[in-house]
Tab-separated table of C-alpha atoms and ligand atoms in Angstrom:
chain	number	residue	atom	x	y	z
Q	1	MET	CA	160.243	-28.415	45.776
Q	2	PRO	CA	159.433	-24.626	45.599
Q	3	PRO	CA	157.490	-23.581	48.712
Q	4	ILE	CA	153.854	-23.107	48.411
Q	5	ILE	CA	153.314	-19.217	48.952
Q	6	GLU	CA	150.644	-18.167	51.386
Q	7	GLY	CA	147.852	-16.313	49.425
Q	8	ALA	CA	149.228	-17.459	46.146
Q	9	SER	CA	147.348	-15.897	42.986
Q	10	PHE	CA	147.485	-19.134	40.809
Q	11	MET	CA	147.702	-16.905	37.957
Q	12	LEU	CA	148.814	-18.313	34.511
Q	13	VAL	CA	150.833	-16.106	32.321
Q	14	ILE	CA	151.392	-16.973	28.574
Q	15	GLN	CA	154.072	-15.118	26.628
Q	16	ASP	CA	154.851	-15.120	22.958
Q	17	LEU	CA	153.650	-18.584	22.454
Q	18	SER	CA	153.310	-20.676	19.162
Q	19	TYR	CA	152.430	-24.245	18.628
Q	20	VAL	CA	152.237	-25.397	15.010
Q	21	ARG	CA	150.560	-28.434	13.937
Q	22	GLU	CA	150.438	-29.300	10.128
Q	23	ASP	CA	148.095	-26.623	8.859
Q	24	PHE	CA	147.001	-25.060	12.314
Q	25	GLU	CA	148.782	-22.556	14.578
Q	26	LEU	CA	147.966	-21.737	18.037
Q	27	SER	CA	149.438	-18.371	18.679
Q	28	ILE	CA	149.203	-16.227	21.790
Q	29	ASP	CA	151.221	-12.892	22.284
Q	30	TYR	CA	150.532	-12.379	26.052
Q	31	ILE	CA	147.761	-13.094	28.342
Q	32	GLU	CA	147.248	-13.543	32.219
Q	33	ILE	CA	144.556	-15.790	33.333
Q	34	ASN	CA	143.153	-15.290	36.785
Q	35	LYS	CA	142.115	-17.644	39.500
Q	36	GLY	CA	138.591	-18.756	39.196
Q	37	ILE	CA	136.517	-20.477	36.398
Q	38	THR	CA	137.438	-19.646	32.777
Q	39	ILE	CA	135.340	-21.121	30.152
Q	40	VAL	CA	137.241	-21.680	26.906
Q	41	VAL	CA	134.854	-21.300	24.031
Q	42	GLY	CA	135.188	-21.336	20.289
Q	43	SER	CA	134.046	-23.291	17.255
Q	44	ASN	CA	135.278	-26.850	16.167
Q	45	GLY	CA	138.855	-26.777	15.514
Q	46	ALA	CA	139.559	-23.195	16.994
Q	47	GLY	CA	142.355	-24.705	19.260
Q	48	LYS	CA	140.606	-25.231	22.612
Q	49	SER	CA	141.891	-28.819	23.258
Q	50	THR	CA	145.274	-27.835	21.979
Q	51	PHE	CA	145.295	-24.933	24.221
Q	52	LEU	CA	144.444	-27.061	27.263
Q	53	GLN	CA	147.081	-29.737	26.400
Q	54	LEU	CA	149.774	-27.032	25.979
Q	55	LEU	CA	148.726	-25.596	29.658
Q	56	ALA	CA	148.804	-29.315	30.980
Q	57	THR	CA	152.348	-29.987	29.509
Q	58	ALA	CA	151.121	-32.803	27.614
Q	59	ILE	CA	152.418	-31.097	24.407
Q	60	THR	CA	155.276	-28.590	24.261
Q	61	PRO	CA	155.048	-25.295	22.548
Q	62	ASP	CA	157.412	-24.514	19.484
Q	63	LYS	CA	157.958	-20.990	20.866
Q	64	GLY	CA	157.031	-19.031	24.266
Q	65	ILE	CA	156.531	-19.852	27.841
Q	66	VAL	CA	153.557	-20.552	30.218
Q	67	VAL	CA	154.350	-19.272	33.801
Q	68	TYR	CA	152.424	-21.112	36.387
Q	69	ASP	CA	152.304	-18.652	39.506
Q	70	GLY	CA	155.815	-17.509	38.761
Q	71	LEU	CA	157.244	-20.860	37.803
Q	72	THR	CA	158.126	-22.157	34.370
Q	73	ILE	CA	158.457	-25.734	33.223
Q	74	GLU	CA	162.093	-25.222	32.190
Q	75	ASP	CA	163.127	-25.111	35.874
Q	76	ASN	CA	160.183	-26.620	37.683
Q	77	LEU	CA	158.597	-29.360	35.624
Q	78	PRO	CA	157.831	-32.056	38.330
Q	79	PHE	CA	156.333	-29.383	40.682
Q	80	VAL	CA	154.354	-27.540	38.097
Q	81	ARG	CA	152.938	-30.989	36.814
Q	82	SER	CA	152.034	-32.082	40.479
Q	83	GLU	CA	149.921	-28.926	40.493
Q	84	ILE	CA	147.892	-29.759	37.329
Q	85	GLY	CA	144.840	-31.851	37.095
Q	86	PHE	CA	143.858	-32.602	33.527
Q	87	LEU	CA	140.722	-34.269	31.928
Q	88	PRO	CA	141.435	-34.603	28.213
Q	89	THR	CA	138.692	-35.653	25.816
Q	90	GLY	CA	138.370	-39.331	25.246
Q	91	MET	CA	140.692	-40.444	27.907
Q	92	GLU	CA	141.458	-43.946	27.865
Q	93	ILE	CA	141.315	-46.182	31.014
Q	94	TYR	CA	142.477	-49.530	31.583
Q	95	GLU	CA	139.264	-51.602	30.921
Q	96	GLU	CA	140.269	-54.447	33.362
Q	97	MET	CA	140.735	-52.113	36.417
Q	98	THR	CA	137.937	-51.338	38.896
Q	99	ALA	CA	136.986	-47.908	39.320
Q	100	ARG	CA	138.772	-47.788	42.749
Q	101	LYS	CA	141.938	-49.403	41.290
Q	102	PHE	CA	142.043	-46.819	38.555
Q	103	LEU	CA	141.903	-44.065	41.253
Q	104	ASN	CA	144.376	-45.762	43.436
Q	105	TYR	CA	146.627	-45.944	40.403
Q	106	MET	CA	146.384	-42.291	39.625
Q	107	SER	CA	146.749	-41.313	43.325
Q	108	GLN	CA	150.045	-43.159	43.205
Q	109	LEU	CA	151.131	-41.343	39.998
Q	110	LYS	CA	150.270	-37.997	41.746
Q	111	GLY	CA	152.299	-38.863	44.771
Q	112	ASN	CA	150.303	-40.976	47.102
Q	113	VAL	CA	146.984	-39.163	47.806
Q	114	HIS	CA	145.925	-39.717	51.354
Q	115	LYS	CA	143.240	-42.235	51.620
Q	116	THR	CA	140.598	-39.633	53.106
Q	117	GLU	CA	141.285	-37.492	50.192
Q	118	LEU	CA	140.490	-40.273	47.786
Q	119	ASP	CA	137.441	-41.199	49.549
Q	120	ALA	CA	136.162	-37.620	49.600
Q	121	VAL	CA	136.799	-37.393	45.760
Q	122	MET	CA	134.996	-40.753	45.406
Q	123	SER	CA	132.017	-39.486	47.339
Q	124	THR	CA	131.954	-36.163	45.570
Q	125	PHE	CA	131.849	-37.863	42.185
Q	126	ALA	CA	129.252	-40.519	43.154
Q	127	LEU	CA	131.738	-43.335	42.658
Q	128	ILE	CA	131.367	-45.116	46.099
Q	129	GLU	CA	128.684	-47.513	44.649
Q	130	ILE	CA	130.593	-48.324	41.519
Q	131	LYS	CA	133.951	-48.624	42.997
Q	132	ASN	CA	134.403	-52.306	42.541
Q	133	LYS	CA	132.935	-52.358	38.984
Q	134	LYS	CA	135.309	-52.971	36.112
Q	135	VAL	CA	135.799	-49.848	33.895
Q	136	LYS	CA	134.811	-51.978	30.903
Q	137	LYS	CA	131.264	-52.331	32.786
Q	138	LEU	CA	130.754	-48.705	33.290
Q	139	SER	CA	128.337	-46.603	31.405
Q	140	GLN	CA	129.638	-43.545	29.555
Q	141	GLY	CA	128.526	-41.175	32.295
Q	142	MET	CA	130.092	-43.191	35.039
Q	143	LYS	CA	133.458	-43.317	33.003
Q	144	GLN	CA	133.211	-39.583	32.585
Q	145	ARG	CA	132.712	-39.146	36.416
Q	146	LEU	CA	135.771	-41.316	37.088
Q	147	CYS	CA	137.858	-39.353	34.688
Q	148	ALA	CA	136.937	-36.068	36.043
Q	149	ALA	CA	137.440	-37.256	39.499
Q	150	GLN	CA	141.308	-38.183	38.833
Q	151	ALA	CA	141.621	-34.594	37.842
Q	152	PHE	CA	140.978	-33.225	41.266
Q	153	LEU	CA	143.149	-36.013	43.034
Q	154	GLY	CA	146.217	-34.311	44.862
Q	155	ASN	CA	144.348	-31.002	45.254
Q	156	PRO	CA	146.132	-29.296	42.275
Q	157	SER	CA	146.021	-25.670	41.696
Q	158	TYR	CA	145.350	-25.738	38.046
Q	159	ILE	CA	142.553	-27.645	36.765
Q	160	LEU	CA	142.144	-28.137	33.105
Q	161	LEU	CA	138.972	-29.819	31.758
Q	162	ASP	CA	138.134	-30.588	28.271
Q	163	GLU	CA	134.307	-30.950	27.773
Q	164	PRO	CA	133.707	-32.354	31.341
Q	165	LEU	CA	129.911	-32.478	31.074
Q	166	THR	CA	129.698	-35.004	28.333
Q	167	SER	CA	127.511	-37.857	29.131
Q	168	LEU	CA	126.694	-36.425	32.616
Q	169	ASP	CA	122.861	-36.617	33.311
Q	170	ARG	CA	121.142	-33.497	34.625
Q	171	MET	CA	121.746	-34.213	38.351
Q	172	GLU	CA	125.401	-35.229	37.894
Q	173	ARG	CA	125.729	-31.969	35.840
Q	174	GLN	CA	124.441	-29.836	38.795
Q	175	ARG	CA	126.484	-31.646	41.151
Q	176	PHE	CA	129.686	-31.113	39.222
Q	177	LEU	CA	128.956	-27.313	38.404
Q	178	SER	CA	128.760	-26.717	42.066
Q	179	TYR	CA	131.791	-28.683	43.030
Q	180	CYS	CA	133.713	-26.547	40.345
Q	181	LYS	CA	132.405	-23.504	41.770
Q	182	LYS	CA	133.446	-24.369	45.340
Q	183	GLN	CA	136.859	-25.578	44.050
Q	184	SER	CA	137.398	-22.306	42.014
Q	185	ARG	CA	137.945	-20.071	45.226
Q	186	LYS	CA	141.298	-21.476	45.473
Q	187	LYS	CA	142.178	-22.649	42.100
Q	188	THR	CA	142.379	-21.657	38.492
Q	189	ILE	CA	139.918	-24.001	36.422
Q	190	LEU	CA	139.795	-23.777	32.810
Q	191	ILE	CA	137.105	-25.643	30.871
Q	192	ALA	CA	136.697	-26.133	27.264
Q	193	THR	CA	133.210	-26.512	26.342
Q	194	HIS	CA	130.254	-25.827	23.826
Q	195	GLU	CA	127.619	-25.786	26.482
Q	196	LEU	CA	127.747	-22.274	27.366
Q	197	ASN	CA	124.424	-22.012	29.072
Q	198	GLU	CA	125.467	-24.597	31.544
Q	199	TRP	CA	128.214	-22.521	32.893
Q	200	GLU	CA	126.240	-19.207	32.808
Q	201	ALA	CA	125.883	-19.169	36.604
Q	202	ILE	CA	129.368	-20.024	37.774
Q	203	ALA	CA	131.767	-18.864	35.190
Q	204	ASP	CA	134.019	-15.987	36.175
Q	205	HIS	CA	135.840	-15.386	32.885
Q	206	ILE	CA	135.432	-16.166	29.252
Q	207	LEU	CA	138.314	-16.982	26.872
Q	208	TRP	CA	137.172	-17.211	23.262
Q	209	LEU	CA	139.604	-18.783	20.675
Q	210	ASP	CA	139.080	-18.521	17.032
Q	211	GLY	CA	141.464	-20.142	14.367
Q	212	GLY	CA	144.132	-20.581	16.989
Q	213	ASN	CA	144.089	-17.052	18.392
Q	214	ILE	CA	142.514	-15.650	21.474
Q	215	ILE	CA	139.938	-13.004	20.491
Q	216	PHE	CA	138.563	-12.258	23.936
Q	217	TYR	CA	139.506	-12.659	27.666
Q	218	GLY	CA	137.638	-11.093	30.121
Q	219	SER	CA	134.870	-11.290	32.705
Q	220	CYS	CA	131.380	-12.575	31.871
Q	221	ASP	CA	129.948	-8.947	32.287
Q	222	ASP	CA	132.246	-7.522	29.947
Q	223	TRP	CA	131.601	-10.631	27.426
Q	224	LYS	CA	128.004	-9.522	27.411
Q	225	THR	CA	128.313	-5.799	27.351
Q	226	ASP	CA	128.580	-3.388	24.500
Q	227	LEU	CA	127.200	-5.986	21.991
Q	228	PRO	CA	126.264	-4.395	18.644
Q	229	LEU	CA	123.133	-6.437	18.403
Q	230	SER	CA	120.456	-7.179	21.007
Q	231	VAL	CA	118.379	-10.331	21.918
Q	232	TRP	CA	114.652	-10.303	21.361
Q	233	VAL	CA	112.048	-13.005	22.331
Q	234	GLY	CA	108.568	-13.288	21.048
Q	235	THR	CA	105.979	-15.507	19.466
Q	236	ILE	CA	104.816	-15.599	15.760
Q	237	PRO	CA	102.346	-17.703	13.672
Q	238	ASN	CA	104.358	-20.602	11.906
Q	239	GLU	CA	103.586	-19.324	8.463
Q	240	LEU	CA	105.843	-16.059	9.249
Q	241	LEU	CA	108.726	-18.304	10.291
Q	242	SER	CA	110.408	-18.308	6.900
Q	243	SER	CA	111.037	-14.519	6.930
Q	244	PHE	CA	113.687	-15.273	9.544
Q	245	GLN	CA	117.349	-15.971	8.487
Q	246	ASP	CA	118.510	-19.097	10.370
Q	247	GLU	CA	121.721	-17.161	11.569
Q	248	ASN	CA	119.447	-14.657	13.515
Q	249	MET	CA	117.652	-17.271	15.365
Q	250	ILE	CA	119.277	-18.432	18.546
Q	251	ALA	CA	116.428	-20.753	19.850
Q	252	LEU	CA	112.915	-21.785	18.498
Q	253	LYS	CA	110.350	-23.784	20.128
Q	254	LEU	CA	107.554	-24.971	17.853
Q	255	THR	CA	103.958	-25.619	18.773
Q	256	GLU	CA	101.215	-26.603	16.212
Q	257	GLN	CA	100.117	-22.992	15.314
Q	258	GLU	CA	103.089	-20.727	16.929
Q	259	ALA	CA	106.771	-20.460	17.067
Q	260	GLU	CA	108.372	-19.126	20.109
Q	261	LEU	CA	111.713	-17.520	19.058
Q	262	ARG	CA	114.908	-16.044	20.344
Q	263	ILE	CA	116.418	-13.536	17.861
Q	264	ILE	CA	119.547	-11.620	17.547
Q	265	ALA	CA	118.867	-8.384	15.612
Q	266	LYS	CA	119.348	-4.398	16.003
Q	267	CYS	CA	115.593	-3.701	16.269
Q	268	PRO	CA	112.673	-6.081	17.412
Q	269	PRO	CA	111.531	-7.986	14.527
Q	270	PHE	CA	107.997	-7.450	15.422
Q	271	PRO	CA	106.640	-4.881	17.751
Q	272	SER	CA	105.408	-7.592	20.307
Q	273	PHE	CA	108.931	-8.835	20.856
Q	274	GLN	CA	110.535	-8.103	24.076
Q	275	LYS	CA	114.206	-7.280	24.519
Q	276	VAL	CA	116.061	-9.455	27.003
Q	277	SER	CA	119.590	-9.468	28.578
Q	278	PRO	CA	121.895	-11.573	26.710
Q	279	THR	CA	123.123	-14.663	28.066
Q	280	ILE	CA	126.921	-15.911	27.539
Q	281	GLU	CA	125.724	-17.939	24.702
Q	282	ASP	CA	123.608	-15.189	23.028
Q	283	ALA	CA	126.764	-13.050	23.323
Q	284	TYR	CA	128.796	-15.742	21.776
Q	285	PHE	CA	126.418	-15.849	18.755
Q	286	ILE	CA	126.528	-12.039	18.388
Q	287	ARG	CA	130.371	-11.811	18.471
Q	288	LYS	CA	130.711	-14.793	16.326
Q	289	ARG	CA	128.360	-13.204	13.643
Q	290	MET	CA	130.358	-9.886	13.924
Q	291	LEU	CA	133.504	-11.718	13.331
Q	292	LYS	CA	132.389	-13.063	9.952
K	301	ATP	N1	146.631	-34.958	16.386
K	301	ATP	C1	146.379	-33.917	15.423
K	301	ATP	N2	147.251	-34.001	14.182
K	301	ATP	C2	147.033	-32.807	13.493
K	301	ATP	N3	146.198	-31.964	13.692
K	301	ATP	C3	145.308	-31.765	14.610
K	301	ATP	C4	145.569	-32.909	15.695
K	301	ATP	N4	144.542	-32.626	16.559
K	301	ATP	C5	143.888	-31.612	16.429
K	301	ATP	N5	144.529	-31.062	15.101
K	301	ATP	C6	144.010	-29.871	14.336
K	301	ATP	O1	144.337	-28.694	15.323
K	301	ATP	C7	143.313	-27.781	15.149
K	301	ATP	C8	142.739	-27.560	16.676
K	301	ATP	O2	142.125	-28.646	16.992
K	301	ATP	P1	141.510	-28.589	18.618
K	301	ATP	O3	141.245	-30.066	18.842
K	301	ATP	O4	142.557	-28.124	19.349
K	301	ATP	O5	140.186	-27.720	18.454
K	301	ATP	P2	138.997	-27.596	19.384
K	301	ATP	O6	138.768	-26.188	19.518
K	301	ATP	O7	139.264	-28.393	20.655
K	301	ATP	O8	137.934	-28.305	18.483
K	301	ATP	P3	136.452	-29.140	18.963
K	301	ATP	O9	135.571	-28.150	19.341
K	301	ATP	O10	136.056	-29.786	17.816
K	301	ATP	O11	136.811	-30.061	20.017
K	301	ATP	C9	142.373	-28.264	14.313
K	301	ATP	O12	142.599	-27.723	13.076
K	301	ATP	C10	142.634	-29.754	14.185
K	301	ATP	O13	142.300	-30.217	12.906
């Protein structure tokens, strides 16, 4: 087993990679992904899940390599895999197992995770009260917590999570987000998500995929800087609503007489509208519009 290097960067380097699937190709020339939380964004079918599956070594590229802190899967597959925690979408779990048995099973697959670590993960994901429940009796949110918990077992350095917030209630989301933030100090965490606002406060980097290509990778600040359109908020009477194109409208709150709007545009749509700083999600809409 390769030695654990003190002060390891946990950097992921992807070189000259191609993965072809029927009429879709994921293609990456070169990218270095840094430690911390990277949210992987893009529209349906952009390749986010495929990208995470490749990094998780669940599928193999047709061409190119992924380097995990200096190691490739060609020479170090078992070690690299032991350093990966993966939450795919729609993960199937054995329905007859209890939550505890499932985590025991996953711990053993990961090389006998110590009981104290297993208990800590169960407590973090609020699984203690439901540990003796069979999987088939768990709610969607409970199942999601269980599936997310297994990704952190064995203290892996690379955590790959596909839509981890699905079915989680507000409290569990908050708890999960702060856990990810804590973990990200010493790990590389990639999260495929459509819920950009949720990650606003804790994401370090954004990776934007479109049509199987990386269009942007960088810090959240860079993502929100030098945008060609601005974000405006204001209120108008309902009868003026039809003067706005849907594609310019990010958010809308309707009362009986008025509409509260969040608009992307070069200039204020009405003098009363105020310019606000873009969120990660605003920047996504602006960038997506400019790509068309
Ligand atoms: N098992 C499969 N067989 C063939 N094509 C597939 C398969 N799974 C995904 N695809 C195709 O690969 C492309 C990328 O899909 P992928 O699931 O990676 O996108 P995504 O960005 O995760 O989308 P979403 O936001 O909808 O989850 C799509 O064109 C999709 O139709």
